[in-house]
Amino acid sequence: MSDSVKTLCPYCGVGCGLEVSPPAQRNQATNRASDGTPIWKVRGDRAHPSSQGMVCVKGATVTESIGRDRLLHPMMRESLDQPFRQVSWDEAFTQIVDRIQTVKATYGADAICMYGSGQFATEDYYVAQKLMKGCLGTNNFDANSRLCMSSAVSGYIQSFGADGPPCCYDDLELTDCAFLIGTNTAECHPIVYNRLRKHHKQNRHVKLVVVDPRRTPTAEDADLHLAIKPGTDIDLLNGMAHLLLRWGYYDPEFIEDCTQGFSKFAKIIRLYPPSVVAQRCGISVKDLETAAHLWGKAKRVLSLWSMGINQSSEGTAKVRTLINLHLMTGQVGKPGAGPFSLTGQPNAMGGREAGGLSHLLPGYRSVLNPQHRAEVEHVWNVPSHQISPVPGRTAWDMITGLETGDVQMLWIAATNPAVSLPDLERTKAALRKSPFTVYQEAYYPTETAAFAHLLLPATQWSEKSGTMTNSERRVTLCPAFQRPRGDVKEDWAIFAEVGRRLGFEQQFAFTTSAEVHAEFVQLTRDRPCDMTGMSHDRLQREGPLQWPCPDSEPAPLGEAKPAAKRLYTDVRFHTPDGRARFGAYHSRGLAEPPDDQYPYVLTTGRLYGHWHTQTRTGRTDKIRQMHPNPFIEIHPRDAKKLGIENDGWVEVRSRRGFARFPAKVTKAIAPGTVFVPMHWGSLWADQAEANALTHPESCPDSLQPELKACAVQLILVSAELDSQNAFRRELSLSSPPIS
Ligand SMILES: Nc1nc2c(c(=O)[nH]1)N[C@H]1C(S)=C(S)[C@@H](COP(=O)(O)OP(=O)(O)OC[C@H]3O[C@@H](n4cnc5c(=O)[nH]c(N)nc54)[C@H](O)[C@@H]3O)O[C@H]1N2
Ligand SMILES: Nc1nc2c(c(=O)[nH]1)N[C@H]1C(S)=C(S)[C@@H](COP(=O)(O)OP(=O)(O)OC[C@H]3O[C@@H](n4cnc5c(=O)[nH]c(N)nc54)[C@H](O)[C@@H]3O)O[C@H]1N2
Ligand code: SF4
Ligand SMILES: [Mo]
């Protein structure tokens, strides 16, 4: 028997298949983590249809960090200024259950919140929904997906009647025109990008358009790079629609038969002549026309987008304005075409399927819909009207709820909000006020641990079994292949134990994650994301499967069911009349535009090697060497004006806070805009937090904050300050003693 195991990369939403194996006996002495456990070898799984054997540096190095700085036991303290002491799981559960009961009796269930993550397995997500929404009767479950995918979710729902990206990765090799907007695919979805770049290189007729204020590695490869001013996407897209209409590049039959709302949209786009649009976006009329020509002439247009669109105070409007172009040109529901949202985290999709935002319920249902609530209550076997009809608190509303005292207990799991939420000074002050914070993590230390009263050690990828869904709706089983360390427990099992101790023995009688999965898929029956044909067993036997995958069409024995590659191939959408909806929007501009006092726009984002707040990649030598320090990108013209030289220190101030970075003077960024990576929290560098500067203003529909733009001023830092503020290059990761 081969000892290699097939699984999924636990980093990004591309969802590459991995094959892992223990190090050969003779290498075991050298290939060990700091806790002495062997480091498993990783290679790409050639049989995985999404990635075909490819992996990027993050996937290739993922096993290195698994054994470093782990949180191994539950830890407790009465207040944040005290040291933690080790406690038993029994004591930890007693604390949580007592606290839930007291808070519920005194303040009501809505004073309890859980903040989870797209890095949960679907099973973790599902049991958390059942605990919060089903048993406690509050919809106060939100996830870091609020900062990530919620605009894509609301855009798809409003335009198509349901969430769910309609495309698949094979479309990357079938398109004539790839339109990449607000996505640095080369660094953030590298294997999707590899597939696309290969197709682009091998076929001269295939065009690549990139819309990004920065000249990213993705933009470097483009036939056309539109370096628009941050926040001007709606102007650009309406301007392109204007030209498509003027030049007759549209599909009247599709518009007539399959859509609604075109005339209102057509009225709006008349107000977007090229000269006005080019000026607003800061591009040339010629480039705008080229973009419209490339889209109009192509037989198959595939658009890809990510955070440059979603993380905006008009994120939903941006998503819908992009979908409008697909609708007017009939570019959806066919090979090589469609609006394809690239998901960020490995299981951002599974979170949506399991109802993991404060307005959702499992199976792409909504808390606002009485029938949806009744269906879920039935399967959960809880009294009718147990599920609240009121959407719960979003991530940011949890922070403001701590400020006002309306939130009395916060349970955080698999996310590091003391780095990743906006307006960090305010966020941290609110976390400091929290009467009781539970933090369920795999590592110690992380920045958020400093704000916790109770730390719960979680198993992570490789130590637990569960499913994850990637951007193309493909579900992969990630089996446990390493022995869990210390006293760690699976996230779902922790939630289930709390449920049982609260008196819901029958609802949480699960003994394996396969049982959780089996119950969850029942709630997807006849829903857009039907997965009733899937089980852990079948995924283990047949490998990854795409949804929809109903059990009504049993697969021929030994043969995988034809995958549900694309949605809407019959051009019937999930709206009541089956028609997709045009949305007609004018841009409202940035929530905090630059002004005389704060004249620059700061945008934030990612680097190829690092993952978010570095809990894993900061503990991976190769990646730390690749990106040792934070920096700020600034255009030579702005740098000259301010007397800033390459590597010279710059202080960046916004209305909320400040940070300091060495300057990277580069033409890759447009004048007037600066860029800072999001990866450096307070553990990894002094005063280099991107989110010390950002604001929490959000899209009114998706409630997703505008993490991609805020107004800042730049100040040259004197040499003296410089030496005081050098980064902790030799950061000691040996955990501060917790006794
Ligand atoms: N290496 C790496 N890969 C990752 C991650 C990681 O941490 N590291 N995280 C994963 C996650 S969770 C996510 S959500 C994805 C994010 O993937 P991406 O969205 O591709 O990454 P970002 O760097 O956040 O932002 C993308 C681009 O948006 C541009 N942008 C900023 N403002 C605007 C605007 O107004 N309009 C337009 N059109 N563009 C704008 C930025 O310049 C940036 O290049 O990556 C996933 N993959
Ligand atoms: N300025 C700015 N801020 C941003 C963004 C931006 O572009 N700019 N992007 C936003 C986006 S899109 C995202 S997705 C967020 C990401 O922000 P976070 O979610 O805060 O980032 P991560 O570092 O991925 O944190 C995940 C944590 O979960 C832990 N973990 C991993 N696996 C498990 C597990 O199985 N169980 C448990 N219990 N814990 C586990 C990891 O150790 C890690 O500490 O950041 C957001 N914040
Ligand atoms: S592209 Fe994403 S899923 Fe694939 S190996 Fe890299 S980080 Fe992992
Ligand atoms: Mo994300």
Tab-separated table of C-alpha atoms in Angstrom, residues 143-544:
chain	number	residue	atom	x	y	z
A	143	ALA	CA	-17.275	34.853	9.067
A	144	ASN	CA	-14.231	36.579	7.649
A	145	SER	CA	-15.973	35.961	4.303
A	146	ARG	CA	-17.792	39.192	5.146
A	147	LEU	CA	-14.461	40.879	4.392
A	148	CYS	CA	-13.966	38.767	1.307
A	149	MET	CA	-16.813	37.235	-0.683
A	150	SER	CA	-20.021	38.862	0.527
A	151	SER	CA	-20.262	41.330	-2.384
A	152	ALA	CA	-19.922	38.458	-4.861
A	153	VAL	CA	-22.674	36.603	-2.984
A	154	SER	CA	-25.087	39.538	-3.026
A	155	GLY	CA	-24.212	40.411	-6.639
A	156	TYR	CA	-24.880	36.872	-7.879
A	157	ILE	CA	-28.107	36.668	-5.871
A	158	GLN	CA	-29.422	39.971	-7.186
A	159	SER	CA	-28.448	39.328	-10.833
A	160	PHE	CA	-29.062	35.568	-11.131
A	161	GLY	CA	-31.470	34.842	-8.275
A	162	ALA	CA	-28.937	32.646	-6.481
A	163	ASP	CA	-25.342	32.601	-5.352
A	164	GLY	CA	-22.775	30.383	-7.084
A	165	PRO	CA	-20.102	31.054	-9.718
A	166	PRO	CA	-21.459	29.694	-13.015
A	167	CYS	CA	-18.077	28.892	-14.596
A	168	CYS	CA	-15.404	26.232	-14.264
A	169	TYR	CA	-11.620	26.140	-14.701
A	170	ASP	CA	-11.844	24.460	-18.102
A	171	ASP	CA	-13.244	27.813	-19.256
A	172	LEU	CA	-9.764	29.256	-18.691
A	173	GLU	CA	-8.624	27.214	-21.686
A	174	LEU	CA	-11.695	27.889	-23.811
A	175	THR	CA	-11.999	31.645	-23.676
A	176	ASP	CA	-11.023	34.171	-26.363
A	177	CYS	CA	-10.940	37.096	-24.009
A	178	ALA	CA	-10.084	36.958	-20.336
A	179	PHE	CA	-11.144	40.126	-18.557
A	180	LEU	CA	-9.440	40.294	-15.148
A	181	ILE	CA	-10.709	43.070	-12.916
A	182	GLY	CA	-9.611	43.706	-9.343
A	183	THR	CA	-7.687	40.458	-9.188
A	184	ASN	CA	-3.959	39.907	-8.969
A	185	THR	CA	-4.454	36.360	-10.159
A	186	ALA	CA	-0.756	35.651	-10.743
A	187	GLU	CA	0.050	36.123	-7.047
A	188	CYS	CA	-3.234	35.202	-5.390
A	189	HIS	CA	-4.643	32.387	-7.522
A	190	PRO	CA	-1.406	31.162	-9.093
A	191	ILE	CA	-2.620	27.868	-10.531
A	192	VAL	CA	-5.728	29.366	-12.097
A	193	TYR	CA	-3.329	31.888	-13.552
A	194	ASN	CA	-0.907	29.227	-14.826
A	195	ARG	CA	-3.719	27.590	-16.754
A	196	LEU	CA	-4.875	30.902	-18.209
A	197	ARG	CA	-1.392	32.173	-19.047
A	198	LYS	CA	-0.506	28.993	-20.890
A	199	HIS	CA	-3.657	29.263	-22.995
A	200	HIS	CA	-2.957	32.954	-23.657
A	201	LYS	CA	0.652	32.308	-24.658
A	202	GLN	CA	-0.184	29.418	-26.953
A	203	ASN	CA	-3.049	31.133	-28.788
A	204	ARG	CA	-2.331	34.502	-30.314
A	205	HIS	CA	-5.990	35.325	-30.820
A	206	VAL	CA	-6.678	35.008	-27.094
A	207	LYS	CA	-6.645	38.382	-25.342
A	208	LEU	CA	-5.895	39.205	-21.730
A	209	VAL	CA	-7.226	42.461	-20.264
A	210	VAL	CA	-6.302	43.454	-16.703
A	211	VAL	CA	-8.006	46.269	-14.785
A	212	ASP	CA	-6.017	47.184	-11.676
A	213	PRO	CA	-4.644	50.479	-10.359
A	214	ARG	CA	-1.330	48.660	-9.907
A	215	ARG	CA	0.905	47.140	-12.530
A	216	THR	CA	0.899	43.753	-10.815
A	217	PRO	CA	2.647	40.632	-12.159
A	218	THR	CA	-0.790	39.816	-13.618
A	219	ALA	CA	-0.941	43.150	-15.432
A	220	GLU	CA	2.587	42.584	-16.807
A	221	ASP	CA	1.305	39.780	-19.024
A	222	ALA	CA	-1.763	41.625	-20.292
A	223	ASP	CA	-2.429	42.710	-23.861
A	224	LEU	CA	-4.152	45.688	-22.301
A	225	HIS	CA	-3.672	46.982	-18.759
A	226	LEU	CA	-6.149	49.599	-17.614
A	227	ALA	CA	-4.582	51.257	-14.569
A	228	ILE	CA	-7.789	52.905	-13.422
A	229	LYS	CA	-8.006	55.128	-10.367
A	230	PRO	CA	-9.123	53.103	-7.348
A	231	GLY	CA	-12.900	52.925	-7.101
A	232	THR	CA	-13.709	53.860	-10.716
A	233	ASP	CA	-14.725	50.360	-11.881
A	234	ILE	CA	-18.395	51.234	-12.360
A	235	ASP	CA	-17.476	54.201	-14.549
A	236	LEU	CA	-15.216	51.986	-16.643
A	237	LEU	CA	-17.753	49.167	-17.028
A	238	ASN	CA	-20.615	51.537	-17.842
A	239	GLY	CA	-18.312	53.256	-20.330
A	240	MET	CA	-17.542	49.921	-21.989
A	241	ALA	CA	-21.270	49.100	-22.086
A	242	HIS	CA	-21.890	52.472	-23.727
A	243	LEU	CA	-19.478	51.583	-26.534
A	244	LEU	CA	-20.753	47.994	-26.884
A	245	LEU	CA	-24.222	49.411	-27.410
A	246	ARG	CA	-23.060	52.162	-29.758
A	247	TRP	CA	-21.038	49.745	-31.890
A	248	GLY	CA	-23.722	47.095	-31.987
A	249	TYR	CA	-21.754	44.528	-29.994
A	250	TYR	CA	-24.719	43.173	-28.087
A	251	ASP	CA	-27.063	40.226	-28.227
A	252	PRO	CA	-30.672	41.452	-28.632
A	253	GLU	CA	-32.063	37.925	-28.591
A	254	PHE	CA	-30.414	37.050	-25.292
A	255	ILE	CA	-31.468	40.372	-23.787
A	256	GLU	CA	-35.065	39.841	-24.965
A	257	ASP	CA	-35.425	36.178	-23.977
A	258	CYS	CA	-33.304	35.811	-20.860
A	259	THR	CA	-33.094	39.112	-19.009
A	260	GLN	CA	-35.056	41.896	-17.390
A	261	GLY	CA	-34.237	45.551	-16.784
A	262	PHE	CA	-32.265	46.328	-19.934
A	263	SER	CA	-34.012	49.592	-20.806
A	264	LYS	CA	-33.215	51.208	-17.477
A	265	PHE	CA	-29.621	50.084	-17.827
A	266	ALA	CA	-29.447	51.392	-21.411
A	267	LYS	CA	-30.642	54.782	-20.201
A	268	ILE	CA	-27.908	54.946	-17.590
A	269	ILE	CA	-25.044	53.960	-19.862
A	270	ARG	CA	-25.913	56.691	-22.342
A	271	LEU	CA	-24.512	59.045	-19.713
A	272	TYR	CA	-21.055	57.424	-20.025
A	273	PRO	CA	-19.418	58.754	-23.214
A	274	PRO	CA	-15.752	57.790	-23.632
A	275	SER	CA	-14.253	61.205	-22.904
A	276	VAL	CA	-16.029	61.489	-19.541
A	277	VAL	CA	-15.216	57.903	-18.566
A	278	ALA	CA	-11.563	58.104	-19.571
A	279	GLN	CA	-11.125	61.247	-17.546
A	280	ARG	CA	-12.801	59.810	-14.429
A	281	CYS	CA	-10.846	56.569	-14.614
A	282	GLY	CA	-7.532	58.227	-15.457
A	283	ILE	CA	-7.025	56.218	-18.660
A	284	SER	CA	-6.934	57.150	-22.356
A	285	VAL	CA	-10.001	57.063	-24.608
A	286	LYS	CA	-8.030	54.762	-26.890
A	287	ASP	CA	-7.497	52.185	-24.141
A	288	LEU	CA	-11.146	52.343	-23.174
A	289	GLU	CA	-12.125	51.739	-26.802
A	290	THR	CA	-9.666	48.879	-27.104
A	291	ALA	CA	-11.206	47.238	-24.038
A	292	ALA	CA	-14.699	47.517	-25.507
A	293	HIS	CA	-13.496	46.182	-28.871
A	294	LEU	CA	-11.776	43.201	-27.277
A	295	TRP	CA	-14.887	42.325	-25.297
A	296	GLY	CA	-17.267	42.984	-28.201
A	297	LYS	CA	-15.362	41.009	-30.810
A	298	ALA	CA	-14.635	37.960	-28.685
A	299	LYS	CA	-16.792	34.885	-29.121
A	300	ARG	CA	-16.280	33.871	-25.508
A	301	VAL	CA	-15.568	36.342	-22.737
A	302	LEU	CA	-14.590	35.114	-19.308
A	303	SER	CA	-14.283	37.683	-16.560
A	304	LEU	CA	-12.430	36.939	-13.341
A	305	TRP	CA	-12.638	39.133	-10.291
A	306	SER	CA	-11.667	39.199	-6.678
A	307	MET	CA	-11.043	41.783	-3.928
A	308	GLY	CA	-10.505	44.864	-6.119
A	309	ILE	CA	-14.243	44.538	-6.850
A	310	ASN	CA	-15.688	42.988	-3.680
A	311	GLN	CA	-13.889	45.047	-1.008
A	312	SER	CA	-15.658	48.255	-1.827
A	313	SER	CA	-18.382	50.469	-0.380
A	314	GLU	CA	-20.209	49.751	-3.646
A	315	GLY	CA	-19.047	46.141	-4.023
A	316	THR	CA	-22.433	44.688	-4.949
A	317	ALA	CA	-22.989	47.411	-7.548
A	318	LYS	CA	-19.532	46.696	-9.004
A	319	VAL	CA	-20.274	42.975	-9.265
A	320	ARG	CA	-23.638	43.603	-10.905
A	321	THR	CA	-22.226	46.173	-13.312
A	322	LEU	CA	-19.688	43.587	-14.451
A	323	ILE	CA	-22.425	40.957	-14.823
A	324	ASN	CA	-24.397	43.495	-16.931
A	325	LEU	CA	-21.703	43.290	-19.618
A	326	HIS	CA	-22.081	39.504	-19.727
A	327	LEU	CA	-25.856	39.814	-19.962
A	328	MET	CA	-25.902	42.399	-22.741
A	329	THR	CA	-23.476	40.320	-24.829
A	330	GLY	CA	-24.955	36.907	-23.951
A	331	GLN	CA	-21.650	35.813	-22.404
A	332	VAL	CA	-22.884	33.361	-19.789
A	333	GLY	CA	-23.911	29.720	-19.609
A	334	LYS	CA	-21.576	28.595	-22.386
A	335	PRO	CA	-18.024	27.224	-22.508
A	336	GLY	CA	-15.244	29.778	-22.064
A	337	ALA	CA	-17.605	32.525	-20.894
A	338	GLY	CA	-19.222	33.990	-17.813
A	339	PRO	CA	-18.640	36.104	-14.721
A	340	PHE	CA	-16.304	34.084	-12.526
A	341	SER	CA	-15.709	35.222	-8.964
A	342	LEU	CA	-12.434	33.780	-7.686
A	343	THR	CA	-12.934	32.803	-4.081
A	344	GLY	CA	-10.269	33.738	-1.589
A	345	GLN	CA	-10.091	31.140	1.111
A	346	PRO	CA	-9.966	27.373	0.613
A	347	ASN	CA	-13.556	26.940	1.772
A	348	ALA	CA	-15.186	30.315	1.230
A	349	MET	CA	-17.593	28.419	-1.031
A	350	GLY	CA	-18.416	25.746	1.549
A	351	GLY	CA	-19.180	28.508	4.011
A	352	ARG	CA	-21.811	29.924	1.680
A	353	GLU	CA	-23.299	26.461	1.108
A	354	ALA	CA	-23.525	25.862	4.863
A	355	GLY	CA	-25.123	29.271	5.497
A	356	GLY	CA	-22.046	30.753	7.146
A	357	LEU	CA	-22.934	34.450	7.121
A	358	SER	CA	-25.300	36.233	9.482
A	359	HIS	CA	-28.144	36.478	6.938
A	360	LEU	CA	-27.848	32.955	5.482
A	361	LEU	CA	-28.994	29.444	6.328
A	362	PRO	CA	-27.659	26.135	4.982
A	363	GLY	CA	-28.408	25.227	1.363
A	364	TYR	CA	-28.252	28.766	-0.056
A	365	ARG	CA	-31.174	29.828	2.134
A	366	SER	CA	-31.939	33.157	3.758
A	367	VAL	CA	-32.975	33.901	7.342
A	368	LEU	CA	-35.472	36.401	5.887
A	369	ASN	CA	-37.484	33.673	4.138
A	370	PRO	CA	-40.098	31.982	6.424
A	371	GLN	CA	-40.192	28.843	4.296
A	372	HIS	CA	-36.414	28.533	4.395
A	373	ARG	CA	-36.435	28.870	8.175
A	374	ALA	CA	-39.155	26.237	8.498
A	375	GLU	CA	-37.262	23.787	6.261
A	376	VAL	CA	-34.111	24.138	8.314
A	377	GLU	CA	-35.984	23.951	11.661
A	378	HIS	CA	-37.535	20.703	10.456
A	379	VAL	CA	-34.212	19.031	9.654
A	380	TRP	CA	-32.651	20.379	12.839
A	381	ASN	CA	-35.564	19.142	14.877
A	382	VAL	CA	-35.902	22.401	16.786
A	383	PRO	CA	-39.227	24.113	17.602
A	384	SER	CA	-40.803	26.204	14.839
A	385	HIS	CA	-39.874	29.862	15.000
A	386	GLN	CA	-36.673	28.922	16.805
A	387	ILE	CA	-34.608	30.483	13.994
A	388	SER	CA	-34.728	34.251	14.194
A	389	PRO	CA	-36.092	36.128	11.158
A	390	VAL	CA	-33.634	38.968	11.805
A	391	PRO	CA	-30.189	38.903	10.171
A	392	GLY	CA	-27.478	38.674	12.800
A	393	ARG	CA	-24.516	40.926	13.420
A	394	THR	CA	-21.851	41.207	10.754
A	395	ALA	CA	-18.180	41.056	11.754
A	396	TRP	CA	-18.020	44.829	12.130
A	397	ASP	CA	-21.346	44.970	14.011
A	398	MET	CA	-19.801	42.574	16.529
A	399	ILE	CA	-17.066	45.145	17.136
A	400	THR	CA	-19.545	48.001	17.578
A	401	GLY	CA	-21.654	45.721	19.774
A	402	LEU	CA	-18.679	45.268	22.082
A	403	GLU	CA	-18.304	49.039	22.190
A	404	THR	CA	-21.891	49.569	23.309
A	405	GLY	CA	-21.996	46.563	25.623
A	406	ASP	CA	-24.678	44.837	23.540
A	407	VAL	CA	-22.272	41.987	22.845
A	408	GLN	CA	-21.361	40.170	26.046
A	409	MET	CA	-19.664	37.087	24.680
A	410	LEU	CA	-17.582	36.728	21.522
A	411	TRP	CA	-16.385	33.401	20.206
A	412	ILE	CA	-13.710	33.714	17.501
A	413	ALA	CA	-12.508	30.713	15.489
A	414	ALA	CA	-10.026	30.256	12.622
A	415	THR	CA	-9.489	33.946	11.948
A	416	ASN	CA	-7.171	36.620	13.315
A	417	PRO	CA	-9.279	39.785	13.579
A	418	ALA	CA	-6.637	41.729	15.547
A	419	VAL	CA	-4.879	41.979	12.175
A	420	SER	CA	-7.525	41.558	9.497
A	421	LEU	CA	-10.432	43.779	10.547
A	422	PRO	CA	-10.448	47.440	9.498
A	423	ASP	CA	-9.670	50.369	11.801
A	424	LEU	CA	-7.503	48.282	14.102
A	425	GLU	CA	-7.135	50.783	16.898
A	426	ARG	CA	-10.898	50.840	17.307
A	427	THR	CA	-11.146	47.084	16.792
A	428	LYS	CA	-8.549	46.374	19.468
A	429	ALA	CA	-10.142	48.801	21.928
A	430	ALA	CA	-13.473	47.022	21.440
A	431	LEU	CA	-11.866	43.584	21.864
A	432	ARG	CA	-10.253	44.832	25.074
A	433	LYS	CA	-13.725	45.722	26.386
A	434	SER	CA	-15.164	42.283	25.678
A	435	PRO	CA	-16.481	40.693	28.888
A	436	PHE	CA	-15.632	37.203	27.602
A	437	THR	CA	-13.793	36.190	24.429
A	438	VAL	CA	-13.216	32.603	23.396
A	439	TYR	CA	-10.557	32.100	20.727
A	440	GLN	CA	-10.285	28.789	18.935
A	441	GLU	CA	-6.941	28.557	17.104
A	442	ALA	CA	-4.325	26.164	15.868
A	443	TYR	CA	-1.302	28.360	16.750
A	444	TYR	CA	0.087	30.343	19.654
A	445	PRO	CA	0.953	33.149	19.651
A	446	THR	CA	-1.205	35.057	17.216
A	447	GLU	CA	-2.195	38.709	17.572
A	448	THR	CA	-5.773	37.886	18.610
A	449	ALA	CA	-4.700	35.617	21.486
A	450	ALA	CA	-3.784	38.789	23.402
A	451	PHE	CA	-7.515	39.625	23.543
A	452	ALA	CA	-8.825	36.224	24.642
A	453	HIS	CA	-10.012	34.965	28.007
A	454	LEU	CA	-10.232	31.356	26.903
A	455	LEU	CA	-8.014	29.742	24.250
A	456	LEU	CA	-9.253	26.521	22.669
A	457	PRO	CA	-6.694	24.449	20.729
A	458	ALA	CA	-8.024	23.327	17.350
A	459	THR	CA	-6.891	20.616	15.002
A	460	GLN	CA	-6.091	21.994	11.600
A	461	TRP	CA	-5.795	20.671	8.058
A	462	SER	CA	-3.949	17.334	8.028
A	463	GLU	CA	-5.243	16.403	11.486
A	464	LYS	CA	-8.981	16.432	10.790
A	465	SER	CA	-11.280	15.135	8.065
A	466	GLY	CA	-13.666	17.426	6.268
A	467	THR	CA	-14.745	18.756	2.896
A	468	MET	CA	-13.905	22.003	1.152
A	469	THR	CA	-15.385	23.539	-2.021
A	470	ASN	CA	-13.176	25.509	-4.410
A	471	SER	CA	-14.030	28.380	-6.771
A	472	GLU	CA	-15.336	26.062	-9.479
A	473	ARG	CA	-17.839	24.385	-7.093
A	474	ARG	CA	-15.632	21.331	-6.741
A	475	VAL	CA	-15.752	19.530	-3.425
A	476	THR	CA	-12.675	17.668	-2.202
A	477	LEU	CA	-12.411	15.502	0.887
A	478	CYS	CA	-9.432	16.415	3.056
A	479	PRO	CA	-8.742	13.380	5.220
A	480	ALA	CA	-6.831	13.376	8.499
A	481	PHE	CA	-3.364	11.947	7.869
A	482	GLN	CA	-1.319	13.177	10.829
A	483	ARG	CA	-1.844	12.416	14.481
A	484	PRO	CA	-3.282	15.438	16.294
A	485	ARG	CA	-0.885	17.087	18.719
A	486	GLY	CA	-1.537	17.768	22.402
A	487	ASP	CA	-5.177	18.147	23.425
A	488	VAL	CA	-6.451	19.610	20.171
A	489	LYS	CA	-10.034	19.003	19.020
A	490	GLU	CA	-11.860	19.483	15.733
A	491	ASP	CA	-13.799	22.727	15.433
A	492	TRP	CA	-17.082	20.929	14.694
A	493	ALA	CA	-16.566	18.599	17.642
A	494	ILE	CA	-16.057	21.548	19.996
A	495	PHE	CA	-19.292	23.173	18.796
A	496	ALA	CA	-21.152	19.858	19.074
A	497	GLU	CA	-19.993	19.251	22.638
A	498	VAL	CA	-21.197	22.703	23.664
A	499	GLY	CA	-24.539	21.954	21.968
A	500	ARG	CA	-24.894	18.684	23.899
A	501	ARG	CA	-24.013	20.359	27.179
A	502	LEU	CA	-26.657	22.992	26.482
A	503	GLY	CA	-29.202	20.168	26.406
A	504	PHE	CA	-29.400	19.438	22.674
A	505	GLU	CA	-28.047	15.875	22.905
A	506	GLN	CA	-30.032	14.554	19.981
A	507	GLN	CA	-29.192	17.467	17.646
A	508	PHE	CA	-25.475	17.083	18.250
A	509	ALA	CA	-25.120	13.317	18.462
A	510	PHE	CA	-22.518	13.343	15.664
A	511	THR	CA	-19.530	11.096	16.201
A	512	THR	CA	-17.675	11.707	12.920
A	513	SER	CA	-17.442	14.527	10.396
A	514	ALA	CA	-18.857	12.126	7.780
A	515	GLU	CA	-22.082	12.050	9.820
A	516	VAL	CA	-22.141	15.829	9.955
A	517	HIS	CA	-21.676	15.935	6.192
A	518	ALA	CA	-24.479	13.439	5.618
A	519	GLU	CA	-26.920	15.624	7.555
A	520	PHE	CA	-25.716	18.821	5.890
A	521	VAL	CA	-26.213	17.556	2.330
A	522	GLN	CA	-29.856	16.753	3.138
A	523	LEU	CA	-30.341	20.499	3.527
A	524	THR	CA	-29.069	21.059	-0.025
A	525	ARG	CA	-31.769	18.865	-1.621
A	526	ASP	CA	-33.404	20.630	-4.582
A	527	ARG	CA	-31.411	23.755	-3.846
A	528	PRO	CA	-29.052	25.374	-6.406
A	529	CYS	CA	-26.103	23.826	-4.555
A	530	ASP	CA	-27.606	20.321	-4.407
A	531	MET	CA	-24.972	17.958	-2.995
A	532	THR	CA	-27.206	15.081	-1.957
A	533	GLY	CA	-25.221	12.824	-4.287
A	534	MET	CA	-22.050	13.378	-2.272
A	535	SER	CA	-20.740	11.671	0.837
A	536	HIS	CA	-17.334	11.314	2.429
A	537	ASP	CA	-17.294	7.730	1.183
A	538	ARG	CA	-18.048	8.636	-2.370
A	539	LEU	CA	-15.550	11.514	-2.410
A	540	GLN	CA	-12.948	9.148	-1.012
A	541	ARG	CA	-13.728	6.533	-3.666
A	542	GLU	CA	-14.256	8.704	-6.725
A	543	GLY	CA	-12.271	11.828	-5.909
A	544	PRO	CA	-13.497	15.422	-6.058
